[in-house]
PDB file of C-alpha atoms in Angstrom:
ATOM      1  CA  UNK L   1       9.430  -1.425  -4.289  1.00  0.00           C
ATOM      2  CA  UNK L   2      10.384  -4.953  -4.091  1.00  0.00           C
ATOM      3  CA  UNK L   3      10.365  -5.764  -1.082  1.00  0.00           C
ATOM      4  CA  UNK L   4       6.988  -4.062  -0.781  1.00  0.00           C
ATOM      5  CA  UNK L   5       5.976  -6.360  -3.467  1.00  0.00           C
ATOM      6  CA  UNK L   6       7.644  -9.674  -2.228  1.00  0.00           C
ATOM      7  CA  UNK L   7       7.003  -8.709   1.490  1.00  0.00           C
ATOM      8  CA  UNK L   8       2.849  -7.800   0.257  1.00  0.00           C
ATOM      9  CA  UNK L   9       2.633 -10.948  -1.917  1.00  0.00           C
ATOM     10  CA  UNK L  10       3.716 -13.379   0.908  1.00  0.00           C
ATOM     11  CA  UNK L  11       1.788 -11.498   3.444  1.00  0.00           C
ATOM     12  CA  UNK L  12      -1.433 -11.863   1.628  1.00  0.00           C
ATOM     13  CA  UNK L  13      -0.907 -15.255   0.257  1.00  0.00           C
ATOM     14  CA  UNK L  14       0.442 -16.966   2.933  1.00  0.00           C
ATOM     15  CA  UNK L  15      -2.092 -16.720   6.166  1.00  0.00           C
ATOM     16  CA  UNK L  16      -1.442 -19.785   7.541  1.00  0.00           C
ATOM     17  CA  UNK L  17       0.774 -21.056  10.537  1.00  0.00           C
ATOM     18  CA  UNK L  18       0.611 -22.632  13.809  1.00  0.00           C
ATOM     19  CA  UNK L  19      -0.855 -20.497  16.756  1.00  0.00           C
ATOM     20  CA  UNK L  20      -4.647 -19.997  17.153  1.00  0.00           C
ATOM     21  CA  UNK L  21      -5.634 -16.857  16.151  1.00  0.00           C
ATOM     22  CA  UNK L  22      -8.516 -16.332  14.753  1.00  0.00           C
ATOM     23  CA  UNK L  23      -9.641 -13.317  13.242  1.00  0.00           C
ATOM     24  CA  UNK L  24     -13.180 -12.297  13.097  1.00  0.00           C
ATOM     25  CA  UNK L  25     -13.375 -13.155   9.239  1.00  0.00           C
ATOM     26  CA  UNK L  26     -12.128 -16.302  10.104  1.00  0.00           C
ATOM     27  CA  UNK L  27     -14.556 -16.906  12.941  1.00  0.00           C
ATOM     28  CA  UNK L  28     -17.540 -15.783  10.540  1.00  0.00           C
ATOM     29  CA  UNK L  29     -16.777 -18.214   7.946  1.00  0.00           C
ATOM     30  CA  UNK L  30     -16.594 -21.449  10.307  1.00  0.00           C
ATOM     31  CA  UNK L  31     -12.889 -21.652   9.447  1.00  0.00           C
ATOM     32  CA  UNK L  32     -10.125 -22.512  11.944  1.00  0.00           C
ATOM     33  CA  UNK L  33      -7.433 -21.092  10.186  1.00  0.00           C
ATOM     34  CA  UNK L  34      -3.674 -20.132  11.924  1.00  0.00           C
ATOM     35  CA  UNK L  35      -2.226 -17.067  12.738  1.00  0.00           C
ATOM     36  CA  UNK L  36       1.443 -16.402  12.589  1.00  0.00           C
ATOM     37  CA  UNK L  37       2.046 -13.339  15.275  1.00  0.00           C
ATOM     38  CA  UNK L  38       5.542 -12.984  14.870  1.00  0.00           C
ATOM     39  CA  UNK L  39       5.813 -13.442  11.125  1.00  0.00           C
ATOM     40  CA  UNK L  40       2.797 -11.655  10.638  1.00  0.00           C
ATOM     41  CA  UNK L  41       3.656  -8.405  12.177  1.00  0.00           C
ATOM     42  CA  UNK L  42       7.476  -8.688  10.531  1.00  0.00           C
ATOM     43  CA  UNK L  43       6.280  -9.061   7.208  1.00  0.00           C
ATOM     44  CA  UNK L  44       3.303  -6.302   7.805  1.00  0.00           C
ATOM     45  CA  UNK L  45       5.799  -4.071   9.067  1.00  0.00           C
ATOM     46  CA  UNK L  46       8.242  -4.663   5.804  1.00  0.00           C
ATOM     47  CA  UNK L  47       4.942  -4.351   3.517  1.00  0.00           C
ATOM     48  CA  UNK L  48       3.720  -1.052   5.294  1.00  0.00           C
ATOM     49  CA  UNK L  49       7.923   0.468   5.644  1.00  0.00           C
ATOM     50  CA  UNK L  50       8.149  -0.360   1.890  1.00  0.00           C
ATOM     51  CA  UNK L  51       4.935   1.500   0.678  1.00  0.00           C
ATOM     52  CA  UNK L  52       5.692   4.743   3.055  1.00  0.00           C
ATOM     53  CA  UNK L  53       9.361   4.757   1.394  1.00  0.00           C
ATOM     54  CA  UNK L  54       7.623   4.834  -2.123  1.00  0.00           C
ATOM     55  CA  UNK L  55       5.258   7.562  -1.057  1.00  0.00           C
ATOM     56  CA  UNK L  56       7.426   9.550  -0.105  1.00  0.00           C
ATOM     57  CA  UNK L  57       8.931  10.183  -3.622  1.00  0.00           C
ATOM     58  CA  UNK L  58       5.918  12.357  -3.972  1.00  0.00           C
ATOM     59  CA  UNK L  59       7.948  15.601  -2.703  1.00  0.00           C
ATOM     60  CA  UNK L  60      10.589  14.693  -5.396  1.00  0.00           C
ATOM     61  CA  UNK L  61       8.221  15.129  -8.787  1.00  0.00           C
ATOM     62  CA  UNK L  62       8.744  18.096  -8.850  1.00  0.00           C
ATOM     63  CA  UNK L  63      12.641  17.992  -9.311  1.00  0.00           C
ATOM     64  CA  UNK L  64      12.450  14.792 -10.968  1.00  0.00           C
ATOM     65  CA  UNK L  65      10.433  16.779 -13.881  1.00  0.00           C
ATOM     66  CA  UNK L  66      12.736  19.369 -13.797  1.00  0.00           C
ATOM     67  CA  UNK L  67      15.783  17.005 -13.981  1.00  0.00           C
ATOM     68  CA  UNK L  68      13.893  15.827 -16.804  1.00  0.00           C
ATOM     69  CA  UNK L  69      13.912  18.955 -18.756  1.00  0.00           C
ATOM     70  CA  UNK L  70       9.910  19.966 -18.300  1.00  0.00           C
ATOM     71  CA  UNK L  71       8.916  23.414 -18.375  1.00  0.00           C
ATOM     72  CA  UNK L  72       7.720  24.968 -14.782  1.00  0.00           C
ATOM     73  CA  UNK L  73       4.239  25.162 -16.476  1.00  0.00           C
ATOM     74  CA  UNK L  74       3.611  21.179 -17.076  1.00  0.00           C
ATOM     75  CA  UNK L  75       5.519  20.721 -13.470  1.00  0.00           C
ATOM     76  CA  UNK L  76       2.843  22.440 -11.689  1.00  0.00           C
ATOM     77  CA  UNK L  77       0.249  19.937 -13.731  1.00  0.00           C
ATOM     78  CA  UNK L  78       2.241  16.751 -12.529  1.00  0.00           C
ATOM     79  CA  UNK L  79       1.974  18.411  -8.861  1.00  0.00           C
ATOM     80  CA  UNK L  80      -1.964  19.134  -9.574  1.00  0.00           C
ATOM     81  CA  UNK L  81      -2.576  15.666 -10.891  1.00  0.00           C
ATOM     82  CA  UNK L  82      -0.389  13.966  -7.685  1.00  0.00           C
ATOM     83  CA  UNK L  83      -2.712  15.918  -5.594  1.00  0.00           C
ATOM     84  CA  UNK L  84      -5.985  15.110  -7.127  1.00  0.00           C
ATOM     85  CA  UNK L  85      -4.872  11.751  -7.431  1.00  0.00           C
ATOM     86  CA  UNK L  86      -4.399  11.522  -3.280  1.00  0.00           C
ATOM     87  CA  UNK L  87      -8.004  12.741  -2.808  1.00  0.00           C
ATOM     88  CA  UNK L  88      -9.358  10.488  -5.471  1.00  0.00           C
ATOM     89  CA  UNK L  89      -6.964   7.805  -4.048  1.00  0.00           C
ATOM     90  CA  UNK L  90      -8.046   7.791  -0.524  1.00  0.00           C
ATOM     91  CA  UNK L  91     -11.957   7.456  -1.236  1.00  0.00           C
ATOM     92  CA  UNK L  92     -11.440   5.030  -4.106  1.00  0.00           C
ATOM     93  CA  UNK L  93      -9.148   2.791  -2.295  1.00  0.00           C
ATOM     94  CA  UNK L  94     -12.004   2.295   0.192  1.00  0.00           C
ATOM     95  CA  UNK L  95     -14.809   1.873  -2.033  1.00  0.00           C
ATOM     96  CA  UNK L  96     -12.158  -0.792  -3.969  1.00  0.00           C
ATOM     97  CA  UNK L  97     -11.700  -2.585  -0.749  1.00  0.00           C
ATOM     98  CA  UNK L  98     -15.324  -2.597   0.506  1.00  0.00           C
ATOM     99  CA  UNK L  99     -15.827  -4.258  -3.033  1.00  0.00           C
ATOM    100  CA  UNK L 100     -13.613  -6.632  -3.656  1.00  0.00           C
ATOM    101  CA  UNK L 101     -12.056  -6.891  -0.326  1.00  0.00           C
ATOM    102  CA  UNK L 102      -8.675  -5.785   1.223  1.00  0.00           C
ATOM    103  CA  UNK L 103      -6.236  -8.479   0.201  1.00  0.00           C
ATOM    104  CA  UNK L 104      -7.379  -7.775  -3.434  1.00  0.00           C
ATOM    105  CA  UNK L 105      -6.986  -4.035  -3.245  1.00  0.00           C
ATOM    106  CA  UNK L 106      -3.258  -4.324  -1.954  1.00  0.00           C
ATOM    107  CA  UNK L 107      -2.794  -6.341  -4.557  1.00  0.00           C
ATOM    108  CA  UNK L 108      -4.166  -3.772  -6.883  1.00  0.00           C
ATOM    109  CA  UNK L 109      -2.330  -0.962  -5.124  1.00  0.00           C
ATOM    110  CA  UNK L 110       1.127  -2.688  -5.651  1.00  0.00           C
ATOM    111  CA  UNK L 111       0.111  -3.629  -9.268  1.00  0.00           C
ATOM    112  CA  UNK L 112      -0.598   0.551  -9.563  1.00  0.00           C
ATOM    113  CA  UNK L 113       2.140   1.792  -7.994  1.00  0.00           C
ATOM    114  CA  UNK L 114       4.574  -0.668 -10.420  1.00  0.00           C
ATOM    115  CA  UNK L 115       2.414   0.499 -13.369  1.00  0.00           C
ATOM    116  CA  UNK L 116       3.765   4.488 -12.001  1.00  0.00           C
ATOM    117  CA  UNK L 117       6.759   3.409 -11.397  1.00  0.00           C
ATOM    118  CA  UNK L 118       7.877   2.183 -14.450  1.00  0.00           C
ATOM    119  CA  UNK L 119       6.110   5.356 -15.857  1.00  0.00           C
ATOM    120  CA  UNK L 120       8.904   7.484 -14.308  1.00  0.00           C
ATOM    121  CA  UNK L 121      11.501   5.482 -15.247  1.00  0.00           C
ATOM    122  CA  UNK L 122      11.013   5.259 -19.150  1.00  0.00           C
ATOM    123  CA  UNK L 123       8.604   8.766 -19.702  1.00  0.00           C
ATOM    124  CA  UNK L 124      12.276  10.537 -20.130  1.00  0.00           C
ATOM    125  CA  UNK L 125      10.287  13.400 -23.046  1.00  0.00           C
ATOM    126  CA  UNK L 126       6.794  12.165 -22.746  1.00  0.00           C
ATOM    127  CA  UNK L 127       4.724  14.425 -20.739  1.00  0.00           C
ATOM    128  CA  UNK L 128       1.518  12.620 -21.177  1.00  0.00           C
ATOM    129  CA  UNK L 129       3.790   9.221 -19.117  1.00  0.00           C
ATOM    130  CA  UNK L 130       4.987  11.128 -16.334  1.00  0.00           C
ATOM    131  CA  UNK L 131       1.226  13.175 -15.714  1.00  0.00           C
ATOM    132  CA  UNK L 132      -0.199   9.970 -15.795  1.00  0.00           C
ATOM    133  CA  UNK L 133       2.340   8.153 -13.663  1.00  0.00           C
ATOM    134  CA  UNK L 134       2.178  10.950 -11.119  1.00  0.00           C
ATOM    135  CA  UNK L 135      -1.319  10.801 -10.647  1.00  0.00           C
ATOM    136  CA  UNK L 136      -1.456   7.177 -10.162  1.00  0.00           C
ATOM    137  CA  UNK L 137       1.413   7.878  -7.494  1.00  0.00           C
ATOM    138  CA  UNK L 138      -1.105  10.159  -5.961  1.00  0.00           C
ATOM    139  CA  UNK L 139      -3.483   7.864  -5.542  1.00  0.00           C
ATOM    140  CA  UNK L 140      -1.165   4.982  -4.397  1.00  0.00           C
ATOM    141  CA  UNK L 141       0.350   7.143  -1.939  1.00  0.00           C
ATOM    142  CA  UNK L 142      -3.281   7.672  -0.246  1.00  0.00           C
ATOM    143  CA  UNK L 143      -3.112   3.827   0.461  1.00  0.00           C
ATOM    144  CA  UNK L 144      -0.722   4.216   3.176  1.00  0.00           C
ATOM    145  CA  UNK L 145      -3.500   5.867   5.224  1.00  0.00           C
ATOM    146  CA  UNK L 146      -6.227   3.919   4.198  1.00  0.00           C
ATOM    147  CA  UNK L 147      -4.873  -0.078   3.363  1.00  0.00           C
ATOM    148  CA  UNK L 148      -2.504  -0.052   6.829  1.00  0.00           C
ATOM    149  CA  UNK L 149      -5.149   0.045   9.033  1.00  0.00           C
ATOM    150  CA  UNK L 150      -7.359  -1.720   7.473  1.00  0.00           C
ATOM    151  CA  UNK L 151      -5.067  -4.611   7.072  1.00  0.00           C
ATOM    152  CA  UNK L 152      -3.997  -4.704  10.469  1.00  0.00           C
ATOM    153  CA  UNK L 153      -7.718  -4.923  11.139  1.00  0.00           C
ATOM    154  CA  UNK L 154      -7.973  -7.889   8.686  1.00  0.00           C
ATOM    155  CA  UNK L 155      -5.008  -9.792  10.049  1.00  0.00           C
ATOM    156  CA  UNK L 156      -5.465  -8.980  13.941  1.00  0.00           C
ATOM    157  CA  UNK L 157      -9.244  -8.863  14.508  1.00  0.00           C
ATOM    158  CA  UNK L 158     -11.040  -5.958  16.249  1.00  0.00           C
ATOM    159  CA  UNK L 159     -10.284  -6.902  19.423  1.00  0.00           C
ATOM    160  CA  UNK L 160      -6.194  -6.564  18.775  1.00  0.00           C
ATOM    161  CA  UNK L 161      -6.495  -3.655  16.450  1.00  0.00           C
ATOM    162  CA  UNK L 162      -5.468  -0.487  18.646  1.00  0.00           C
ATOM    163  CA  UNK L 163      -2.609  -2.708  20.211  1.00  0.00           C
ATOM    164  CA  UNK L 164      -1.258  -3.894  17.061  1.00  0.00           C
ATOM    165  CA  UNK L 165      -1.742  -0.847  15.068  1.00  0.00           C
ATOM    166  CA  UNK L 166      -0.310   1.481  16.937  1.00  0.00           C
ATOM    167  CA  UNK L 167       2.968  -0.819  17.361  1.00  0.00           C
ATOM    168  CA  UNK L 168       3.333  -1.443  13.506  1.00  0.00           C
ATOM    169  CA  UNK L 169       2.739   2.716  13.418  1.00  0.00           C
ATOM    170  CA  UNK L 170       5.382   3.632  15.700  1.00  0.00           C
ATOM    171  CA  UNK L 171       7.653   0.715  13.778  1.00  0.00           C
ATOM    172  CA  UNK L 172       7.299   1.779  10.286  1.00  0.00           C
ATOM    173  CA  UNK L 173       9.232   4.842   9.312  1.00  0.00           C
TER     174      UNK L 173
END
């Protein structure tokens, strides 16, 4: 989680460096602004390895609640709510980014996904904590489908999309 975070924040913040490569936002807003390919694609890779690792906890709720003393009853809520929050996740996340834009929707992603995991960590008797923190994990884990490609898209520009995209794809685990 932090490195997702660090790796995210410095990603998104930092755009500048000293090869030309514009992206078509940049070219749209009259702005000559710097590339990094290298760097770029390291620290997009880190961002979009870190995220899949945290999704992938979603398979381990159900234990997790059980190690936690739930009854099998409230379990199959947490998995419900995970589930419903995936669906919501994936169609929110996109209206969210169409809105405010994609940097600003990974931010809010990572600021969600902290918010669910600190949820699991301290919920220990509290039902109501852990249903709510697993259903914002559903709908964080719905951003690895939806944010990846659409930052790659951001960063890279149409025109170096499928080339980039599918190497960061076949990188990330």
């Amino acid at each position: 989680a932090i490195v997702g975070v660090l790796s995210g924040a410095f990603l998104l913040k930092n755009e500048k460096d000293s090869q030309n490569f514009k992206t078509p936002l940049d070219q749209t807003r009259g702005k000559n602004v710097t590339r990094p390919r290298i760097s770029l694609f390291v620290l997009l890779f880190l961002f979009m390895a870190a995220l899949t690792g945290v999704a992938v906890f979603a398979q381990h709720v159900p234990s997790y609640a059980q190690m936690l003393g739930f009854p099998t009853s409230k379990i199959g809520i947490t998995v419900a709510l995970s589930s419903v929050g995936s669906a919501l996740g994936a169609f929110l996340i996109g209206i969210i980014s169409d809105k405010l834009g994609i940097k600003n929707a990974s931010f809010a992603i990572i600021g969600l996904w902290g918010i669910a995991i600190i949820g699991f960590l301290f919920c220990k008797q509290n039902f109501t904590i852990f249903a709510v923190s697993a259903f914002l994990h559903g709908v964080c884990s719905s951003s690895v489908g939806v944010l990846f490609p659409s930052l790659t898209s951001f960063f890279y520009g149409e025109e170096n999309y499928e080339k980039m995209y599918s190497r960061l794809a076949i990188s990330a685990p």
